[in-house]
XYZ file of C-alpha atoms in Angstrom:
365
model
C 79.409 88.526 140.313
C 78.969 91.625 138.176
C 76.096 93.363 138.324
C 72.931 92.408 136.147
C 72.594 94.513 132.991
C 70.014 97.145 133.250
C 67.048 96.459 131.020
C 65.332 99.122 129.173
C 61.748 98.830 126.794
C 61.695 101.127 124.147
C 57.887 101.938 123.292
C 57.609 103.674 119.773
C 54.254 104.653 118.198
C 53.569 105.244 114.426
C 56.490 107.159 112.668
C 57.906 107.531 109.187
C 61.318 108.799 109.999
C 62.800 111.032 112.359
C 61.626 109.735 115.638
C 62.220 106.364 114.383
C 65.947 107.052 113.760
C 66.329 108.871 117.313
C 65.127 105.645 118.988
C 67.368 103.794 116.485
C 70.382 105.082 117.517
C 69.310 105.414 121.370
C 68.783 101.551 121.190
C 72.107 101.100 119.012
C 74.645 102.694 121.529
C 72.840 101.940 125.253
C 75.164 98.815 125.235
C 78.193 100.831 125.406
C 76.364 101.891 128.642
C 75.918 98.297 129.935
C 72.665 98.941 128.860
C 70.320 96.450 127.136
C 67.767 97.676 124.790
C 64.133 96.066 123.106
C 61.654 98.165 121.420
C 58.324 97.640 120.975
C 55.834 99.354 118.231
C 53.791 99.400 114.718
C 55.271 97.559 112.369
C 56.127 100.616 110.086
C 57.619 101.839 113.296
C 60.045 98.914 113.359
C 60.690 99.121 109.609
C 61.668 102.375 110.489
C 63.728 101.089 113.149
C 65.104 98.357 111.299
C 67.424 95.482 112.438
C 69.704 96.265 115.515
C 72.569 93.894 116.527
C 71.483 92.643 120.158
C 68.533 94.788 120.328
C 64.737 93.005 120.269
C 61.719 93.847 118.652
C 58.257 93.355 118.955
C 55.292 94.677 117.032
C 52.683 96.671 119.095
C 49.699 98.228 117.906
C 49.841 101.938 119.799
C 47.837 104.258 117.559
C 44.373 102.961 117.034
C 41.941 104.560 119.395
C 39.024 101.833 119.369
C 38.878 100.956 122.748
C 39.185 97.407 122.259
C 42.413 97.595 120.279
C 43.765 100.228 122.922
C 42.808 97.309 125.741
C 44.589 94.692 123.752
C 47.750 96.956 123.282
C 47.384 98.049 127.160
C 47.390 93.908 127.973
C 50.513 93.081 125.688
C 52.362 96.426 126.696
C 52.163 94.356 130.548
C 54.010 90.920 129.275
C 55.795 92.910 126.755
C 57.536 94.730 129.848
C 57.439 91.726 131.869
C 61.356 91.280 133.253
C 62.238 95.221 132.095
C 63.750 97.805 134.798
C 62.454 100.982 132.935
C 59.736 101.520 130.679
C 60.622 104.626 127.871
C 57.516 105.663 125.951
C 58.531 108.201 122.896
C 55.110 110.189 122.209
C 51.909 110.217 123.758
C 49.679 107.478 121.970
C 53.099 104.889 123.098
C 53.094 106.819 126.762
C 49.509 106.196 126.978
C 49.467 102.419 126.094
C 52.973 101.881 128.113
C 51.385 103.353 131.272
C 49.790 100.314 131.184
C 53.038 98.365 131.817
C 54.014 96.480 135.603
C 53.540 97.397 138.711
C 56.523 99.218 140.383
C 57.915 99.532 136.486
C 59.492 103.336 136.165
C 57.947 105.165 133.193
C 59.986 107.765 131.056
C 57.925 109.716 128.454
C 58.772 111.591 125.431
C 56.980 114.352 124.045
C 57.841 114.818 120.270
C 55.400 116.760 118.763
C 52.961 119.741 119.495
C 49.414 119.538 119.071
C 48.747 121.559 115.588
C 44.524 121.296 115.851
C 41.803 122.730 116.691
C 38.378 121.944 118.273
C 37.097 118.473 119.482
C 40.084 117.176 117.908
C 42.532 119.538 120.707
C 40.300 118.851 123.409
C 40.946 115.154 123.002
C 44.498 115.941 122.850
C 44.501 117.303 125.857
C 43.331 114.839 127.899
C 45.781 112.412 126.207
C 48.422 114.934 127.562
C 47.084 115.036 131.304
C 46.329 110.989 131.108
C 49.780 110.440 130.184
C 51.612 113.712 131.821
C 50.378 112.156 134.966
C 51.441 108.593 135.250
C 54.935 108.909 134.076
C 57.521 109.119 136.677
C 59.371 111.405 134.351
C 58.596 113.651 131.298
C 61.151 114.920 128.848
C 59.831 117.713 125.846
C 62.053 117.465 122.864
C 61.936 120.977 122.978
C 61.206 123.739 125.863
C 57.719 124.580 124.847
C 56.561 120.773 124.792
C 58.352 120.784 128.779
C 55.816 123.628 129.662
C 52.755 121.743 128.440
C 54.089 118.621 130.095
C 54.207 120.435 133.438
C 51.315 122.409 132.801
C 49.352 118.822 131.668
C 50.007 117.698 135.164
C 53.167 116.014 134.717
C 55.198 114.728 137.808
C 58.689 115.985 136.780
C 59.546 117.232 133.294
C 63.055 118.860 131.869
C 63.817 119.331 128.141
C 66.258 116.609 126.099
C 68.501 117.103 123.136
C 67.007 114.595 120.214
C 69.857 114.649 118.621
C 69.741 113.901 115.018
C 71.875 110.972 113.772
C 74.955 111.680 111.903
C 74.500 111.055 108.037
C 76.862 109.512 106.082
C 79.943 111.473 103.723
C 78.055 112.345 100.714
C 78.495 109.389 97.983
C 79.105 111.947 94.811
C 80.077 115.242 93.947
C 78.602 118.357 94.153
C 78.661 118.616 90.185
C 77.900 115.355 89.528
C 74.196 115.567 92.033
C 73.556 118.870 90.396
C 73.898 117.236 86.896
C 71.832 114.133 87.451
C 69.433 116.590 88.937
C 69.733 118.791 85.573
C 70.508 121.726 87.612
C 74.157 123.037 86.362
C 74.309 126.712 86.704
C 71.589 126.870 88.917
C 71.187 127.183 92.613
C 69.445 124.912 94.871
C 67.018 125.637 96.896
C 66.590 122.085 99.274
C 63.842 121.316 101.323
C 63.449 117.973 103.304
C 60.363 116.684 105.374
C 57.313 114.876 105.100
C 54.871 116.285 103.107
C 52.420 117.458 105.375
C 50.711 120.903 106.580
C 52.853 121.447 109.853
C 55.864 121.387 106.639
C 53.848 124.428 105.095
C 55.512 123.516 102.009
C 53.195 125.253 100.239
C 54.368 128.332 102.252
C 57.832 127.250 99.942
C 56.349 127.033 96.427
C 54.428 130.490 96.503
C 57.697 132.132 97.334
C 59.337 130.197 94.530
C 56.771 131.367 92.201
C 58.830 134.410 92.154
C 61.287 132.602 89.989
C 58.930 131.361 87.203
C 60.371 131.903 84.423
C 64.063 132.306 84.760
C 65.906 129.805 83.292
C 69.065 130.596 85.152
C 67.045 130.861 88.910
C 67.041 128.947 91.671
C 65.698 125.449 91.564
C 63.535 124.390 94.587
C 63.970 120.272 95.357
C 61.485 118.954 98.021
C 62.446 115.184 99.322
C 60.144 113.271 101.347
C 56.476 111.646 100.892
C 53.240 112.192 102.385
C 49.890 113.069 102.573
C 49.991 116.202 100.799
C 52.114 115.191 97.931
C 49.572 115.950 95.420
C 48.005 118.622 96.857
C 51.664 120.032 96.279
C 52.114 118.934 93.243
C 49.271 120.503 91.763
C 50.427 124.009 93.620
C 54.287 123.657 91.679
C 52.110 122.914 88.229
C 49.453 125.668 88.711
C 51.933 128.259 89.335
C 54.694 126.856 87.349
C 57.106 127.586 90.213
C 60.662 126.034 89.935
C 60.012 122.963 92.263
C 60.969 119.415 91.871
C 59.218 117.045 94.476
C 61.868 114.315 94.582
C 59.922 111.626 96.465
C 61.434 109.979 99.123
C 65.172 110.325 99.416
C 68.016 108.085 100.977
C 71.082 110.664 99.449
C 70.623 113.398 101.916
C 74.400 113.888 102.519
C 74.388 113.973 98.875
C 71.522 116.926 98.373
C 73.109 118.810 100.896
C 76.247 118.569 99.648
C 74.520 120.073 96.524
C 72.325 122.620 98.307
C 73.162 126.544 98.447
C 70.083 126.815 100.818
C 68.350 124.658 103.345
C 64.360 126.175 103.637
C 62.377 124.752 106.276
C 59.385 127.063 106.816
C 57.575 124.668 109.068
C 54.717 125.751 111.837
C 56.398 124.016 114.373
C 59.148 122.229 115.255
C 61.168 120.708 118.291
C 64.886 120.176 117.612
C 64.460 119.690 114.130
C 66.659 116.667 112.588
C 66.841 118.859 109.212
C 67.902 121.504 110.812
C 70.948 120.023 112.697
C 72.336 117.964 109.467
C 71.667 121.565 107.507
C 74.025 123.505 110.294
C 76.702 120.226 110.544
C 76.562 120.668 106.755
C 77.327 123.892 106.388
C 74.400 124.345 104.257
C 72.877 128.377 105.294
C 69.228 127.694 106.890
C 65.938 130.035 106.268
C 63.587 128.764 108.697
C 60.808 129.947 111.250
C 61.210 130.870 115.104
C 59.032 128.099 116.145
C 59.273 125.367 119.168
C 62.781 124.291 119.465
C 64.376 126.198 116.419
C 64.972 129.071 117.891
C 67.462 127.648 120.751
C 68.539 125.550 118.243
C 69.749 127.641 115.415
C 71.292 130.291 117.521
C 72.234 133.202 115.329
C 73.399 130.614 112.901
C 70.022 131.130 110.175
C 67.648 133.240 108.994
C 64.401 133.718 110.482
C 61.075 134.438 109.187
C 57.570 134.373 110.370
C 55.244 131.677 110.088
C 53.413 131.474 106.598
C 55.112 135.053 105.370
C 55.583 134.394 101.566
C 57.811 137.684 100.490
C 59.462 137.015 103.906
C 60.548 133.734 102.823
C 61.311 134.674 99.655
C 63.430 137.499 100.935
C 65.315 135.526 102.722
C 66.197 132.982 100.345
C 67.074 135.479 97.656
C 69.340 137.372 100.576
C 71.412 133.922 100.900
C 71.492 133.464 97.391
C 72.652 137.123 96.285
C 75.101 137.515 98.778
C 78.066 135.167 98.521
C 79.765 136.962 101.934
C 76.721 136.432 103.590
C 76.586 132.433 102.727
C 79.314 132.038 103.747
C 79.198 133.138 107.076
C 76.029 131.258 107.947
C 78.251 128.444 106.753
C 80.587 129.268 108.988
C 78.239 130.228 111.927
C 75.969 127.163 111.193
C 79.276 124.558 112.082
C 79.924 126.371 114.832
C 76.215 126.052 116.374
C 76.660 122.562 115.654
C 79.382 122.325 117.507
C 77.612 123.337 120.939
C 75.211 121.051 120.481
C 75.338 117.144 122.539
C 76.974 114.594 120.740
C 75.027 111.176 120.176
C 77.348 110.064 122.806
C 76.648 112.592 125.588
C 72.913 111.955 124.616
C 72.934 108.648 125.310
C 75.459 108.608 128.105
C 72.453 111.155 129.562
C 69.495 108.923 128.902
C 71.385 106.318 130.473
C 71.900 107.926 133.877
C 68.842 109.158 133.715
C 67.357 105.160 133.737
C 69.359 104.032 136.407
C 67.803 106.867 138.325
C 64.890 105.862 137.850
C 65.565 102.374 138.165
C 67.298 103.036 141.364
C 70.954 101.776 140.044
C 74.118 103.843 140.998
C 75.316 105.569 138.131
C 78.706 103.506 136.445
C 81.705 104.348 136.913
């Protein structure tokens, strides 16, 4: 008789897009590994997720932090995993409500984001990181900082993962005909993507576009993505009447980068940022900041420029767009950065091996 398929339970807590898609397209391709995949989360987590041929979902509450709602996740997390060989929490809020999960039940971790607080608000955070460092069986940082907090949290074993960012679709239009409906002929574009939200520091973005108020001919900064801060934003791009379109949320990324003669992303921090891969694979020359993951990330391949530096920014931008030779080569040096990089497949194929470790399972063949 073959062997029984391994069984895996994806544990997701609340998220609006990118490590939704990662666990997306983990869950879609662990089949080809003889793998079968559920995951478990919010219910904007699953939206997130959506619908996955052969792949079950179930909606888990894994971000509220009264204790009775953390007790009730904790007792559904156990028959949730009831019948599952490894247990694969992706942040700390789902690793600390999956630790919960059966006896004997190997627990994989995720660590997606860095903590950007301060105060009683930190402190907190750090005990979340030593509760949860400590009762996985395995930690993986989605970039090489977040592996030295795991390790220094406590954490049994740790090593860094490639999230790799899923491969967007050929664009839909034309360069031309995007720049048109966007009433930008003539003009360059300056794209930024994210959720709008301080660790972004979009605002970082529009006072260095201020510097092109005024010029009916200069660049054009487009912003996609919601958030918190969207108005806060808003009211920045009116005040200083800097060139800046906030576009909302987008589904025609392939499209704006197609577009774009620029990717910004000036964040505080970042892992392995999913921008930033589709910006290289694009072609598209990147300005962002050596922060978390970027830096190993990006190579040589972009511009750097410190965290919160407005004329640095600026610079930079105006460097890219004044320089057709130099475009070009970060086009050229971005592909080829990309092309280093794991493919989903070697991702995946890695995860996998890495649960039959833990489940015990001989690696296939």
């Amino acid at each position: 008789m073959p062997d029984k398929p391994l069984r895996v339970l994806l544990v997701v807590g609340e998220t609006t897009g990118g490590i939704g898609r990662h666990v997306a397209l983990v869950a879609q391709h662990l089949g080809r590994h003889g793998i079968a995949a559920a995951v478990c989360g919010p219910a904007s987590a699953l939206d997130v997720i959506g619908d996955l041929p052969g792949v079950g979902k179930a909606e888990l509450v894994t971000s509220s932090s009264r204790l009775d709602a953390v007790f009730r996740a904790r007792s559904r997390m156990r028959r949730l995993a009831r019948g599952f060989d490894v247990v694969h929490a992706h942040g700390l809020r789902a690793g600390a409500i999956a630790a919960a999960r059966r006896r004997g039940q190997p627990l994989l971790v995720t660590w997606h984001n860095a903590p950007l607080m301060s105060g009683p608000n930190l402190f907190a955070h750090s005990g979340l990181e030593r509760y949860v460092a400590r009762r996985a069986d395995l930690t993986l940082g989605a970039s090489p900082d977040l592996t030295d907090s795991a390790l220094q949290a406590g954490a049994r074993k740790a090593r860094s993962t490639f999230v790799v960012a899923p491969p967007l679709p050929p664009p839909s239009r034309s360069r031309d005909q995007v720049r048109e409906e966007l009433d930008a002929a003539g003009r360059s574009i300056v794209l930024a993507v994210g959720r709008l939200q301080a660790q972004k520091r979009f605002d970082v973005l529009i006072a260095a576009a201020s510097r092109w108020t005024g010029r009916a001919s200069g660049p054009l900064v487009l912003i996609a993505g919601d958030g918190p801060d969207r108005a806060a934003l808003t009211a920045q791009a009116t005040l200083t009447g800097a060139p800046v379109r906030l576009l909302g949320a987008r589904t025609d990324i392939a499209d704006l980068l197609a577009a774009a003669d620029v990717v910004a992303l000036p964040s505080m921090w970042e892992a392995r940022s999913l921008v930033a891969q589709e910006a290289l694979r694009a072609g598209v020359p990147l300005v962002t900041t050596p922060v978390g993951g970027l830096p190993e990330l990006v190579g040589t391949a972009s511009l750097l420029v410190p965290v919160g530096n407005v004329p640095a920014l600026g610079d930079a931008i105006d460097r890219v767009l004044g320089d057709p030779a130099l475009a070009t080569s970060m086009a050229e040096a971005g592909r080829a950065q990309a092309a280093t990089w794991p493919s989903v497949d070697d991702a995946v194929a890695d995860l996998a091996a890495t649960y039959r470790r833990l489940a015990g399972h001989a690696e296939r063949r």
